[in-house]
Amino acid sequence: MKIEAVDFFYLSMPVVTDAGDGSQDALVVRVHAGGITAWGECEASPLTSIAAFVCPMSHGACRPVAASVLGEDVSSPADIARIAATIQWNSMDLLQAAHTWSGIEIALWDLLGRQRGEPVYRLLGYDRAYPKLAYASQLFGDTPQETLESCSAVRKAGYRAVKCGWGPFGRGSLKEDADHLAAAREGIGPDGMLLIDAGQIWGEDVAAAEARLPLLEGVKATWLEEPFHGSAYAAYGALAKKTRSVKLAGGEAAHNVFMARHTIDYGRVSFIQIDCGRIGGIGPAKQVADYAAGKGVTYVNHTFTSHLALCASIQPYAGLADHRICEYPVKPQPMAWEMCATHIAPDRNGEIRVPDAPGLGITVDGASMKKYLVDAEIRVNGKLLYRTPSLD
Ligand SMILES: [Mg+2]
């Protein structure tokens, strides 16, 4: 199948705030090849990533992603890996290339799955997909009372695990953090799994993070996620030596396999969290899953937008029975929910399964996408390089 067209759709809520909520906008990718239409999604700044596809070449190691994709043949997973390697070489210094390519790569797996009548996880070599325990992924409230209420709500909705992140955590006093943690524990109940995401708040300040460890141990948190900048491996490694019951999680910032391996090898995380929409797609994420399994590190998906992205994020470890935890954005913005016509819902045990339908098994909702579609153009010296394509 020859890649005939790659179209990018920039979707956005009417108002975007500075909250750490990644579901406020999205970049959706549509690929046409061999008479099949397939879909993917980038985890990215949409317009910046579109520019990476169409921008003029800066020099030999900084070429637009389009130059390595359009017209290429895709008949097997090896073809996807071949195009990925070409982009890595041709777009070496084009820093948004990994994000842009990630959405295309996901769509190419969807394409192959649809063409072969197989779910993506089978194309990755897994015989079956195991159920994952969905953790309700949400932001801390502005006050401990709000944190308590949101954690109680997800508990009542049937979730057995919750993650609170970003918001005020780590920005104020130890007492304020302690109050939020106690509220989260009270909300999810004594037997619920509690996960905490610091959202890189301490940069590389190991002492600031270390000061929170007794608080996290006190509420029996399972992990502390992203205490530091995504590449501050030395800080991660130093903090890992100080941890006891609370383990470190990180990796969502990885936009290549090397960064993910460094997070494991030097950052010494116990949970490696990979976003397929950022690391270069499903193929590299599967490599990380295999690497993590070999090192005794638990693989976890990272995702915070639509169920198209959620579904893609589970494929790399769908067949790893012992890697059980799964991020499930519990309060996505209407745009992120409505852009898909089909969804992945937790069952009575709070577990989710990827669809067994061909490809990713998710149907997008074109009419809903139109409601949030941003009209954009990129023009250079009068020449139109990009215009929002039609969804019809
Ligand atoms: Mg996070």
mmCIF file of C-alpha atoms and ligand atoms in Angstrom:
data_model
loop_
_atom_site.group_PDB
_atom_site.id
_atom_site.type_symbol
_atom_site.label_atom_id
_atom_site.label_comp_id
_atom_site.label_asym_id
_atom_site.label_seq_id
_atom_site.Cartn_x
_atom_site.Cartn_y
_atom_site.Cartn_z
ATOM 1 C CA MET A 1 0.000 0.000 0.000
ATOM 2 C CA LYS A 2 1.365 3.348 -1.016
ATOM 3 C CA ILE A 3 0.832 6.262 1.410
ATOM 4 C CA GLU A 4 -1.290 8.571 -0.736
ATOM 5 C CA ALA A 5 -2.275 11.233 1.780
ATOM 6 C CA VAL A 6 -1.539 12.290 5.356
ATOM 7 C CA ASP A 7 -3.978 14.874 6.742
ATOM 8 C CA PHE A 8 -3.710 16.697 10.062
ATOM 9 C CA PHE A 9 -6.712 17.961 12.012
ATOM 10 C CA TYR A 10 -6.136 20.496 14.787
ATOM 11 C CA LEU A 11 -8.977 20.272 17.299
ATOM 12 C CA SER A 12 -9.395 22.562 20.265
ATOM 13 C CA MET A 13 -11.756 23.532 23.022
ATOM 14 C CA PRO A 14 -13.046 27.090 22.474
ATOM 15 C CA VAL A 15 -11.086 28.233 25.536
ATOM 16 C CA VAL A 16 -7.721 26.697 26.516
ATOM 17 C CA THR A 17 -6.491 27.335 30.067
ATOM 18 C CA ASP A 18 -3.096 26.907 31.737
ATOM 19 C CA ALA A 19 -4.306 23.872 33.743
ATOM 20 C CA GLY A 20 -2.174 20.724 33.292
ATOM 21 C CA ASP A 21 -5.030 19.149 31.331
ATOM 22 C CA GLY A 22 -3.741 17.706 28.055
ATOM 23 C CA SER A 23 -7.227 17.059 26.692
ATOM 24 C CA GLN A 24 -7.906 20.699 25.806
ATOM 25 C CA ASP A 25 -6.650 20.298 22.250
ATOM 26 C CA ALA A 26 -5.588 17.464 19.974
ATOM 27 C CA LEU A 27 -3.821 16.716 16.730
ATOM 28 C CA VAL A 28 -5.519 13.918 14.816
ATOM 29 C CA VAL A 29 -3.939 12.256 11.785
ATOM 30 C CA ARG A 30 -5.749 10.625 8.878
ATOM 31 C CA VAL A 31 -3.835 8.403 6.459
ATOM 32 C CA HIS A 32 -5.100 7.157 3.106
ATOM 33 C CA ALA A 33 -3.386 4.133 1.549
ATOM 34 C CA GLY A 34 -4.544 1.205 -0.560
ATOM 35 C CA GLY A 35 -8.165 2.362 -0.452
ATOM 36 C CA ILE A 36 -8.151 2.286 3.380
ATOM 37 C CA THR A 37 -8.564 5.232 5.770
ATOM 38 C CA ALA A 38 -6.752 4.953 9.089
ATOM 39 C CA TRP A 39 -6.380 7.226 12.126
ATOM 40 C CA GLY A 40 -3.778 8.221 14.679
ATOM 41 C CA GLU A 41 -3.154 11.010 17.182
ATOM 42 C CA CYS A 42 -0.079 12.971 18.213
ATOM 43 C CA GLU A 43 0.598 14.071 21.795
ATOM 44 C CA ALA A 44 1.749 17.488 20.808
ATOM 45 C CA SER A 45 1.320 21.181 20.289
ATOM 46 C CA PRO A 46 -0.885 20.824 17.190
ATOM 47 C CA LEU A 47 0.212 23.723 15.005
ATOM 48 C CA THR A 48 3.901 23.250 15.821
ATOM 49 C CA SER A 49 3.633 19.600 14.843
ATOM 50 C CA ILE A 50 1.817 20.335 11.595
ATOM 51 C CA ALA A 51 4.638 22.742 10.781
ATOM 52 C CA ALA A 52 7.148 19.930 11.282
ATOM 53 C CA PHE A 53 5.357 18.006 8.522
ATOM 54 C CA VAL A 54 5.314 20.779 5.939
ATOM 55 C CA CYS A 55 8.132 23.202 6.822
ATOM 56 C CA PRO A 56 10.850 23.969 4.282
ATOM 57 C CA MET A 57 14.080 21.997 4.697
ATOM 58 C CA SER A 58 16.626 23.840 6.884
ATOM 59 C CA HIS A 59 19.532 21.591 5.933
ATOM 60 C CA GLY A 60 20.218 17.925 5.244
ATOM 61 C CA ALA A 61 19.556 16.806 8.822
ATOM 62 C CA CYS A 62 16.513 19.023 9.280
ATOM 63 C CA ARG A 63 13.971 18.040 6.640
ATOM 64 C CA PRO A 64 10.182 18.083 6.916
ATOM 65 C CA VAL A 65 8.596 14.815 8.007
ATOM 66 C CA ALA A 66 6.452 14.752 4.844
ATOM 67 C CA ALA A 67 9.538 14.196 2.699
ATOM 68 C CA SER A 68 10.124 10.798 4.328
ATOM 69 C CA VAL A 69 6.500 9.632 4.405
ATOM 70 C CA LEU A 70 4.433 10.556 1.350
ATOM 71 C CA GLY A 71 4.518 7.971 -1.428
ATOM 72 C CA GLU A 72 6.220 5.335 0.741
ATOM 73 C CA ASP A 73 5.080 1.717 0.645
ATOM 74 C CA VAL A 74 3.587 0.203 3.798
ATOM 75 C CA SER A 75 2.888 -3.500 3.616
ATOM 76 C CA SER A 76 4.340 -4.774 6.902
ATOM 77 C CA PRO A 77 5.521 -3.654 10.361
ATOM 78 C CA ALA A 78 9.053 -3.660 8.929
ATOM 79 C CA ASP A 79 7.994 -0.897 6.514
ATOM 80 C CA ILE A 80 6.817 1.265 9.428
ATOM 81 C CA ALA A 81 10.186 0.771 11.130
ATOM 82 C CA ARG A 82 11.994 1.600 7.873
ATOM 83 C CA ILE A 83 10.149 4.917 7.503
ATOM 84 C CA ALA A 84 10.825 5.697 11.184
ATOM 85 C CA ALA A 85 14.547 5.178 10.629
ATOM 86 C CA THR A 86 14.477 7.418 7.546
ATOM 87 C CA ILE A 87 12.810 10.207 9.525
ATOM 88 C CA GLN A 88 15.282 9.813 12.371
ATOM 89 C CA TRP A 89 18.093 10.453 9.906
ATOM 90 C CA ASN A 90 16.484 13.047 7.625
ATOM 91 C CA SER A 91 14.758 15.069 10.357
ATOM 92 C CA MET A 92 17.477 14.665 12.983
ATOM 93 C CA ASP A 93 17.505 18.325 14.095
ATOM 94 C CA LEU A 94 13.804 18.963 13.580
ATOM 95 C CA LEU A 95 12.806 18.668 17.215
ATOM 96 C CA GLN A 96 9.063 18.257 16.779
ATOM 97 C CA ALA A 97 9.545 15.424 14.260
ATOM 98 C CA ALA A 98 9.010 12.656 16.834
ATOM 99 C CA HIS A 99 5.649 14.093 17.898
ATOM 100 C CA THR A 100 4.503 14.573 14.301
ATOM 101 C CA TRP A 101 5.643 11.124 13.218
ATOM 102 C CA SER A 102 4.056 9.473 16.291
ATOM 103 C CA GLY A 103 0.513 10.188 15.094
ATOM 104 C CA ILE A 104 1.316 9.024 11.567
ATOM 105 C CA GLU A 105 3.009 5.873 12.895
ATOM 106 C CA ILE A 106 -0.050 5.027 15.007
ATOM 107 C CA ALA A 107 -2.268 5.501 11.935
ATOM 108 C CA LEU A 108 -0.008 3.168 9.934
ATOM 109 C CA TRP A 109 -0.498 0.397 12.522
ATOM 110 C CA ASP A 110 -4.245 1.062 12.334
ATOM 111 C CA LEU A 111 -3.947 0.805 8.545
ATOM 112 C CA LEU A 112 -2.081 -2.523 8.605
ATOM 113 C CA GLY A 113 -4.516 -3.943 11.146
ATOM 114 C CA ARG A 114 -7.520 -2.916 9.075
ATOM 115 C CA GLN A 115 -5.976 -4.350 5.937
ATOM 116 C CA ARG A 116 -5.173 -7.691 7.595
ATOM 117 C CA GLY A 117 -8.325 -7.861 9.722
ATOM 118 C CA GLU A 118 -6.236 -8.086 12.924
ATOM 119 C CA PRO A 119 -6.060 -5.957 16.051
ATOM 120 C CA VAL A 120 -2.789 -4.072 16.372
ATOM 121 C CA TYR A 121 -1.588 -6.013 19.426
ATOM 122 C CA ARG A 122 -1.520 -9.197 17.303
ATOM 123 C CA LEU A 123 0.655 -7.473 14.711
ATOM 124 C CA LEU A 124 3.027 -6.729 17.609
ATOM 125 C CA GLY A 125 3.324 -10.458 18.311
ATOM 126 C CA TYR A 126 0.908 -10.848 21.230
ATOM 127 C CA ASP A 127 -1.567 -13.751 21.134
ATOM 128 C CA ARG A 128 -4.044 -12.015 23.377
ATOM 129 C CA ALA A 129 -4.715 -8.769 25.181
ATOM 130 C CA TYR A 130 -4.970 -8.929 28.970
ATOM 131 C CA PRO A 131 -7.343 -6.730 30.965
ATOM 132 C CA LYS A 132 -5.731 -3.702 32.600
ATOM 133 C CA LEU A 133 -6.697 -2.066 35.869
ATOM 134 C CA ALA A 134 -7.789 1.437 34.870
ATOM 135 C CA TYR A 135 -6.593 4.117 37.206
ATOM 136 C CA ALA A 136 -8.719 7.228 37.187
ATOM 137 C CA SER A 137 -6.279 9.893 36.085
ATOM 138 C CA GLN A 138 -7.186 13.390 37.222
ATOM 139 C CA LEU A 139 -5.771 16.645 38.533
ATOM 140 C CA PHE A 140 -5.526 17.621 42.188
ATOM 141 C CA GLY A 141 -8.312 19.972 43.277
ATOM 142 C CA ASP A 142 -7.467 23.543 44.097
ATOM 143 C CA THR A 143 -8.250 22.757 47.744
ATOM 144 C CA PRO A 144 -7.969 19.520 49.787
ATOM 145 C CA GLN A 145 -11.781 19.454 49.938
ATOM 146 C CA GLU A 146 -11.952 19.419 46.129
ATOM 147 C CA THR A 147 -9.339 16.649 46.019
ATOM 148 C CA LEU A 148 -11.390 14.640 48.527
ATOM 149 C CA GLU A 149 -14.566 15.088 46.495
ATOM 150 C CA SER A 150 -13.025 14.128 43.156
ATOM 151 C CA CYS A 151 -11.367 11.018 44.639
ATOM 152 C CA SER A 152 -14.600 9.988 46.388
ATOM 153 C CA ALA A 153 -16.451 10.425 43.097
ATOM 154 C CA VAL A 154 -14.184 8.082 41.147
ATOM 155 C CA ARG A 155 -14.286 5.561 43.967
ATOM 156 C CA LYS A 156 -18.083 5.625 43.815
ATOM 157 C CA ALA A 157 -17.885 5.240 40.027
ATOM 158 C CA GLY A 158 -16.116 1.900 40.564
ATOM 159 C CA TYR A 159 -12.425 2.739 40.109
ATOM 160 C CA ARG A 160 -10.038 0.877 42.396
ATOM 161 C CA ALA A 161 -7.119 3.172 41.655
ATOM 162 C CA VAL A 162 -6.731 6.920 41.287
ATOM 163 C CA LYS A 163 -3.973 9.282 40.269
ATOM 164 C CA CYS A 164 -3.898 12.896 41.373
ATOM 165 C CA GLY A 165 -1.472 15.209 39.671
ATOM 166 C CA TRP A 166 -0.325 18.728 38.960
ATOM 167 C CA GLY A 167 -2.490 21.534 40.412
ATOM 168 C CA PRO A 168 -1.159 22.923 43.703
ATOM 169 C CA PHE A 169 0.959 19.878 44.629
ATOM 170 C CA GLY A 170 4.594 20.745 45.362
ATOM 171 C CA ARG A 171 4.021 24.482 44.919
ATOM 172 C CA GLY A 172 3.296 25.362 48.535
ATOM 173 C CA SER A 173 4.222 24.089 51.999
ATOM 174 C CA LEU A 174 4.703 20.505 53.142
ATOM 175 C CA LYS A 175 1.557 20.922 55.237
ATOM 176 C CA GLU A 176 -0.495 21.856 52.175
ATOM 177 C CA ASP A 177 0.825 18.817 50.283
ATOM 178 C CA ALA A 178 0.127 16.598 53.312
ATOM 179 C CA ASP A 179 -3.470 17.835 53.427
ATOM 180 C CA HIS A 180 -4.017 17.072 49.728
ATOM 181 C CA LEU A 181 -2.490 13.603 50.096
ATOM 182 C CA ALA A 182 -4.645 12.806 53.125
ATOM 183 C CA ALA A 183 -7.729 14.006 51.234
ATOM 184 C CA ALA A 184 -6.877 11.832 48.231
ATOM 185 C CA ARG A 185 -6.377 8.774 50.448
ATOM 186 C CA GLU A 186 -9.617 9.389 52.276
ATOM 187 C CA GLY A 187 -11.462 9.768 48.974
ATOM 188 C CA ILE A 188 -10.201 6.585 47.309
ATOM 189 C CA GLY A 189 -10.530 4.600 50.555
ATOM 190 C CA PRO A 190 -8.006 2.580 52.566
ATOM 191 C CA ASP A 191 -7.704 -0.260 50.032
ATOM 192 C CA GLY A 192 -7.606 1.846 46.849
ATOM 193 C CA MET A 193 -4.387 2.303 44.891
ATOM 194 C CA LEU A 194 -3.140 5.893 45.182
ATOM 195 C CA LEU A 195 -0.725 7.360 42.625
ATOM 196 C CA ILE A 196 0.759 10.849 42.790
ATOM 197 C CA ASP A 197 2.026 12.904 39.835
ATOM 198 C CA ALA A 198 4.238 15.873 40.715
ATOM 199 C CA GLY A 199 4.351 17.091 37.091
ATOM 200 C CA GLN A 200 8.108 17.934 37.094
ATOM 201 C CA ILE A 201 7.526 20.559 39.793
ATOM 202 C CA TRP A 202 10.930 20.218 41.493
ATOM 203 C CA GLY A 203 13.117 20.557 38.383
ATOM 204 C CA GLU A 204 16.161 18.689 39.702
ATOM 205 C CA ASP A 205 15.829 19.634 43.379
ATOM 206 C CA VAL A 206 16.233 16.235 45.046
ATOM 207 C CA ALA A 207 15.880 17.618 48.590
ATOM 208 C CA ALA A 208 12.459 19.140 47.812
ATOM 209 C CA ALA A 209 11.200 15.807 46.522
ATOM 210 C CA GLU A 210 12.837 13.857 49.361
ATOM 211 C CA ALA A 211 10.989 16.019 51.897
ATOM 212 C CA ARG A 212 7.696 14.661 50.511
ATOM 213 C CA LEU A 213 8.648 10.968 50.729
ATOM 214 C CA PRO A 214 7.489 10.498 54.365
ATOM 215 C CA LEU A 215 4.155 12.124 53.455
ATOM 216 C CA LEU A 216 3.732 9.790 50.492
ATOM 217 C CA GLU A 217 4.682 6.765 52.604
ATOM 218 C CA GLY A 218 2.197 7.900 55.247
ATOM 219 C CA VAL A 219 -0.717 7.679 52.799
ATOM 220 C CA LYS A 220 0.638 4.462 51.228
ATOM 221 C CA ALA A 221 1.068 5.959 47.762
ATOM 222 C CA THR A 222 2.235 3.399 45.199
ATOM 223 C CA TRP A 223 4.310 5.812 43.142
ATOM 224 C CA LEU A 224 5.632 9.332 42.868
ATOM 225 C CA GLU A 225 5.513 10.338 39.210
ATOM 226 C CA GLU A 226 7.698 12.879 37.423
ATOM 227 C CA PRO A 227 9.229 14.649 40.425
ATOM 228 C CA PHE A 228 11.795 16.182 38.065
ATOM 229 C CA HIS A 229 12.401 17.402 34.528
ATOM 230 C CA GLY A 230 12.012 14.469 32.149
ATOM 231 C CA SER A 231 15.740 14.349 31.362
ATOM 232 C CA ALA A 232 17.048 14.929 34.926
ATOM 233 C CA TYR A 233 18.176 11.320 35.193
ATOM 234 C CA ALA A 234 20.752 11.992 37.930
ATOM 235 C CA ALA A 235 18.082 13.563 40.151
ATOM 236 C CA TYR A 236 15.778 10.600 39.554
ATOM 237 C CA GLY A 237 18.606 8.191 40.367
ATOM 238 C CA ALA A 238 19.496 10.068 43.573
ATOM 239 C CA LEU A 239 15.891 10.097 44.756
ATOM 240 C CA ALA A 240 15.420 6.422 43.872
ATOM 241 C CA LYS A 241 18.150 5.572 46.408
ATOM 242 C CA LYS A 242 16.143 7.302 49.149
ATOM 243 C CA THR A 243 12.785 5.651 48.464
ATOM 244 C CA ARG A 244 11.378 2.754 50.444
ATOM 245 C CA SER A 245 7.742 1.779 49.913
ATOM 246 C CA VAL A 246 6.985 4.573 47.423
ATOM 247 C CA LYS A 247 8.518 3.926 44.004
ATOM 248 C CA LEU A 248 9.379 6.336 41.208
ATOM 249 C CA ALA A 249 7.451 6.574 37.937
ATOM 250 C CA GLY A 250 8.362 8.577 34.850
ATOM 251 C CA GLY A 251 9.031 8.483 31.143
ATOM 252 C CA GLU A 252 6.145 10.347 29.537
ATOM 253 C CA ALA A 253 8.606 13.002 28.365
ATOM 254 C CA ALA A 254 10.584 10.440 26.339
ATOM 255 C CA HIS A 255 10.479 11.248 22.652
ATOM 256 C CA ASN A 256 12.765 8.424 21.678
ATOM 257 C CA VAL A 257 13.650 4.952 22.945
ATOM 258 C CA PHE A 258 17.023 6.148 24.281
ATOM 259 C CA MET A 259 15.391 8.603 26.690
ATOM 260 C CA ALA A 260 13.107 5.868 27.969
ATOM 261 C CA ARG A 261 16.036 3.507 28.509
ATOM 262 C CA HIS A 262 17.957 6.240 30.352
ATOM 263 C CA THR A 263 14.935 6.793 32.609
ATOM 264 C CA ILE A 264 15.119 3.100 33.490
ATOM 265 C CA ASP A 265 18.897 2.671 33.662
ATOM 266 C CA TYR A 266 19.989 5.970 35.239
ATOM 267 C CA GLY A 267 16.707 7.302 36.632
ATOM 268 C CA ARG A 268 16.023 3.912 38.248
ATOM 269 C CA VAL A 269 12.255 4.241 37.988
ATOM 270 C CA SER A 270 10.138 1.235 38.915
ATOM 271 C CA PHE A 271 7.344 2.242 36.506
ATOM 272 C CA ILE A 272 8.123 3.452 32.983
ATOM 273 C CA GLN A 273 5.299 5.501 31.461
ATOM 274 C CA ILE A 274 5.334 5.890 27.705
ATOM 275 C CA ASP A 275 3.171 8.048 25.484
ATOM 276 C CA CYS A 276 2.836 6.531 22.010
ATOM 277 C CA GLY A 277 1.900 9.941 20.651
ATOM 278 C CA ARG A 278 5.301 11.310 21.570
ATOM 279 C CA ILE A 279 7.944 8.583 21.561
ATOM 280 C CA GLY A 280 7.553 7.873 17.854
ATOM 281 C CA GLY A 281 4.471 5.669 17.968
ATOM 282 C CA ILE A 282 3.561 2.119 18.880
ATOM 283 C CA GLY A 283 6.719 0.428 17.540
ATOM 284 C CA PRO A 284 9.229 2.270 19.774
ATOM 285 C CA ALA A 285 6.843 1.964 22.732
ATOM 286 C CA LYS A 286 6.806 -1.822 22.237
ATOM 287 C CA GLN A 287 10.612 -1.789 22.295
ATOM 288 C CA VAL A 288 10.491 0.009 25.645
ATOM 289 C CA ALA A 289 7.920 -2.475 26.972
ATOM 290 C CA ASP A 290 10.223 -5.365 26.066
ATOM 291 C CA TYR A 291 13.214 -3.583 27.592
ATOM 292 C CA ALA A 292 11.310 -2.787 30.802
ATOM 293 C CA ALA A 293 10.071 -6.358 31.161
ATOM 294 C CA GLY A 294 13.656 -7.596 30.866
ATOM 295 C CA LYS A 295 14.772 -5.197 33.607
ATOM 296 C CA GLY A 296 11.971 -5.961 36.059
ATOM 297 C CA VAL A 297 10.432 -2.529 35.518
ATOM 298 C CA THR A 298 6.656 -2.214 35.093
ATOM 299 C CA TYR A 299 5.442 -0.672 31.829
ATOM 300 C CA VAL A 300 2.515 1.748 32.073
ATOM 301 C CA ASN A 301 0.828 3.703 29.298
ATOM 302 C CA HIS A 302 0.732 7.488 29.381
ATOM 303 C CA THR A 303 -2.236 9.192 27.750
ATOM 304 C CA PHE A 304 -4.432 12.177 28.482
ATOM 305 C CA THR A 305 -6.594 12.945 25.462
ATOM 306 C CA SER A 306 -9.023 10.807 23.421
ATOM 307 C CA HIS A 307 -9.836 7.104 23.365
ATOM 308 C CA LEU A 308 -8.035 6.859 20.035
ATOM 309 C CA ALA A 309 -4.853 7.833 21.903
ATOM 310 C CA LEU A 310 -5.830 5.661 24.880
ATOM 311 C CA CYS A 311 -6.305 2.619 22.666
ATOM 312 C CA ALA A 312 -2.976 3.180 20.912
ATOM 313 C CA SER A 313 -1.241 3.595 24.278
ATOM 314 C CA ILE A 314 -2.299 0.155 25.519
ATOM 315 C CA GLN A 315 -1.228 -1.850 22.447
ATOM 316 C CA PRO A 316 2.528 -1.979 23.267
ATOM 317 C CA TYR A 317 1.923 -3.868 26.527
ATOM 318 C CA ALA A 318 -1.489 -5.389 25.843
ATOM 319 C CA GLY A 319 -0.006 -8.888 25.923
ATOM 320 C CA LEU A 320 2.093 -8.437 29.093
ATOM 321 C CA ALA A 321 -0.096 -10.071 31.747
ATOM 322 C CA ASP A 322 1.970 -8.875 34.723
ATOM 323 C CA HIS A 323 1.964 -5.203 33.684
ATOM 324 C CA ARG A 324 -1.489 -4.451 34.957
ATOM 325 C CA ILE A 325 -1.950 -0.764 35.596
ATOM 326 C CA CYS A 326 -3.367 1.521 32.929
ATOM 327 C CA GLU A 327 -3.850 5.280 32.794
ATOM 328 C CA TYR A 328 -7.467 6.209 32.084
ATOM 329 C CA PRO A 329 -8.253 9.928 31.815
ATOM 330 C CA VAL A 330 -11.432 10.204 33.813
ATOM 331 C CA LYS A 331 -12.484 13.785 33.104
ATOM 332 C CA PRO A 332 -11.492 14.558 29.524
ATOM 333 C CA GLN A 333 -12.708 17.787 27.949
ATOM 334 C CA PRO A 334 -15.824 17.332 25.738
ATOM 335 C CA MET A 335 -13.681 17.619 22.591
ATOM 336 C CA ALA A 336 -11.480 14.655 23.597
ATOM 337 C CA TRP A 337 -14.505 12.505 24.410
ATOM 338 C CA GLU A 338 -16.720 13.463 21.467
ATOM 339 C CA MET A 339 -14.098 13.026 18.737
ATOM 340 C CA CYS A 340 -14.476 9.245 19.064
ATOM 341 C CA ALA A 341 -17.743 7.449 18.307
ATOM 342 C CA THR A 342 -16.584 4.367 20.249
ATOM 343 C CA HIS A 343 -15.013 4.261 23.703
ATOM 344 C CA ILE A 344 -13.232 1.870 26.040
ATOM 345 C CA ALA A 345 -15.252 1.581 29.250
ATOM 346 C CA PRO A 346 -14.130 0.001 32.527
ATOM 347 C CA ASP A 347 -16.064 -3.117 33.571
ATOM 348 C CA ARG A 348 -17.442 -3.842 37.035
ATOM 349 C CA ASN A 349 -13.950 -4.736 38.264
ATOM 350 C CA GLY A 350 -12.593 -1.406 37.077
ATOM 351 C CA GLU A 351 -10.709 -3.155 34.257
ATOM 352 C CA ILE A 352 -10.500 -2.216 30.594
ATOM 353 C CA ARG A 353 -9.673 -4.173 27.446
ATOM 354 C CA VAL A 354 -8.557 -3.007 24.026
ATOM 355 C CA PRO A 355 -11.054 -3.779 21.247
ATOM 356 C CA ASP A 356 -10.584 -6.986 19.252
ATOM 357 C CA ALA A 357 -11.694 -5.228 16.066
ATOM 358 C CA PRO A 358 -9.195 -4.748 13.206
ATOM 359 C CA GLY A 359 -6.583 -2.013 13.652
ATOM 360 C CA LEU A 360 -7.061 0.085 16.743
ATOM 361 C CA GLY A 361 -10.754 -0.736 16.723
ATOM 362 C CA ILE A 362 -11.803 2.850 17.448
ATOM 363 C CA THR A 363 -14.219 4.752 15.204
ATOM 364 C CA VAL A 364 -13.750 8.504 15.002
ATOM 365 C CA ASP A 365 -16.744 10.842 14.929
ATOM 366 C CA GLY A 366 -16.244 13.225 12.013
ATOM 367 C CA ALA A 367 -19.325 15.327 12.765
ATOM 368 C CA SER A 368 -18.162 15.940 16.335
ATOM 369 C CA MET A 369 -14.615 16.647 15.215
ATOM 370 C CA LYS A 370 -15.945 19.391 12.931
ATOM 371 C CA LYS A 371 -17.325 21.217 15.980
ATOM 372 C CA TYR A 372 -13.815 21.613 17.393
ATOM 373 C CA LEU A 373 -11.814 21.899 14.176
ATOM 374 C CA VAL A 374 -9.439 24.870 14.086
ATOM 375 C CA ASP A 375 -9.174 26.653 10.768
ATOM 376 C CA ALA A 376 -5.470 27.155 10.127
ATOM 377 C CA GLU A 377 -3.096 27.974 7.293
ATOM 378 C CA ILE A 378 0.677 27.912 6.958
ATOM 379 C CA ARG A 379 1.950 30.089 4.124
ATOM 380 C CA VAL A 380 5.556 30.817 3.162
ATOM 381 C CA ASN A 381 6.408 33.513 0.586
ATOM 382 C CA GLY A 382 2.864 33.358 -0.710
ATOM 383 C CA LYS A 383 2.929 29.565 -1.137
ATOM 384 C CA LEU A 384 0.331 27.634 0.832
ATOM 385 C CA LEU A 385 2.032 24.782 2.725
ATOM 386 C CA TYR A 386 -0.936 23.751 4.889
ATOM 387 C CA ARG A 387 -4.617 24.443 5.089
ATOM 388 C CA THR A 388 -7.044 22.607 7.409
ATOM 389 C CA PRO A 389 -8.333 19.745 5.258
ATOM 390 C CA SER A 390 -11.965 18.722 4.863
ATOM 391 C CA LEU A 391 -13.299 16.023 7.188
ATOM 392 C CA ASP A 392 -15.800 14.830 4.552
HETATM 393 MG MG MG B 1 2.283 12.624 34.337
#
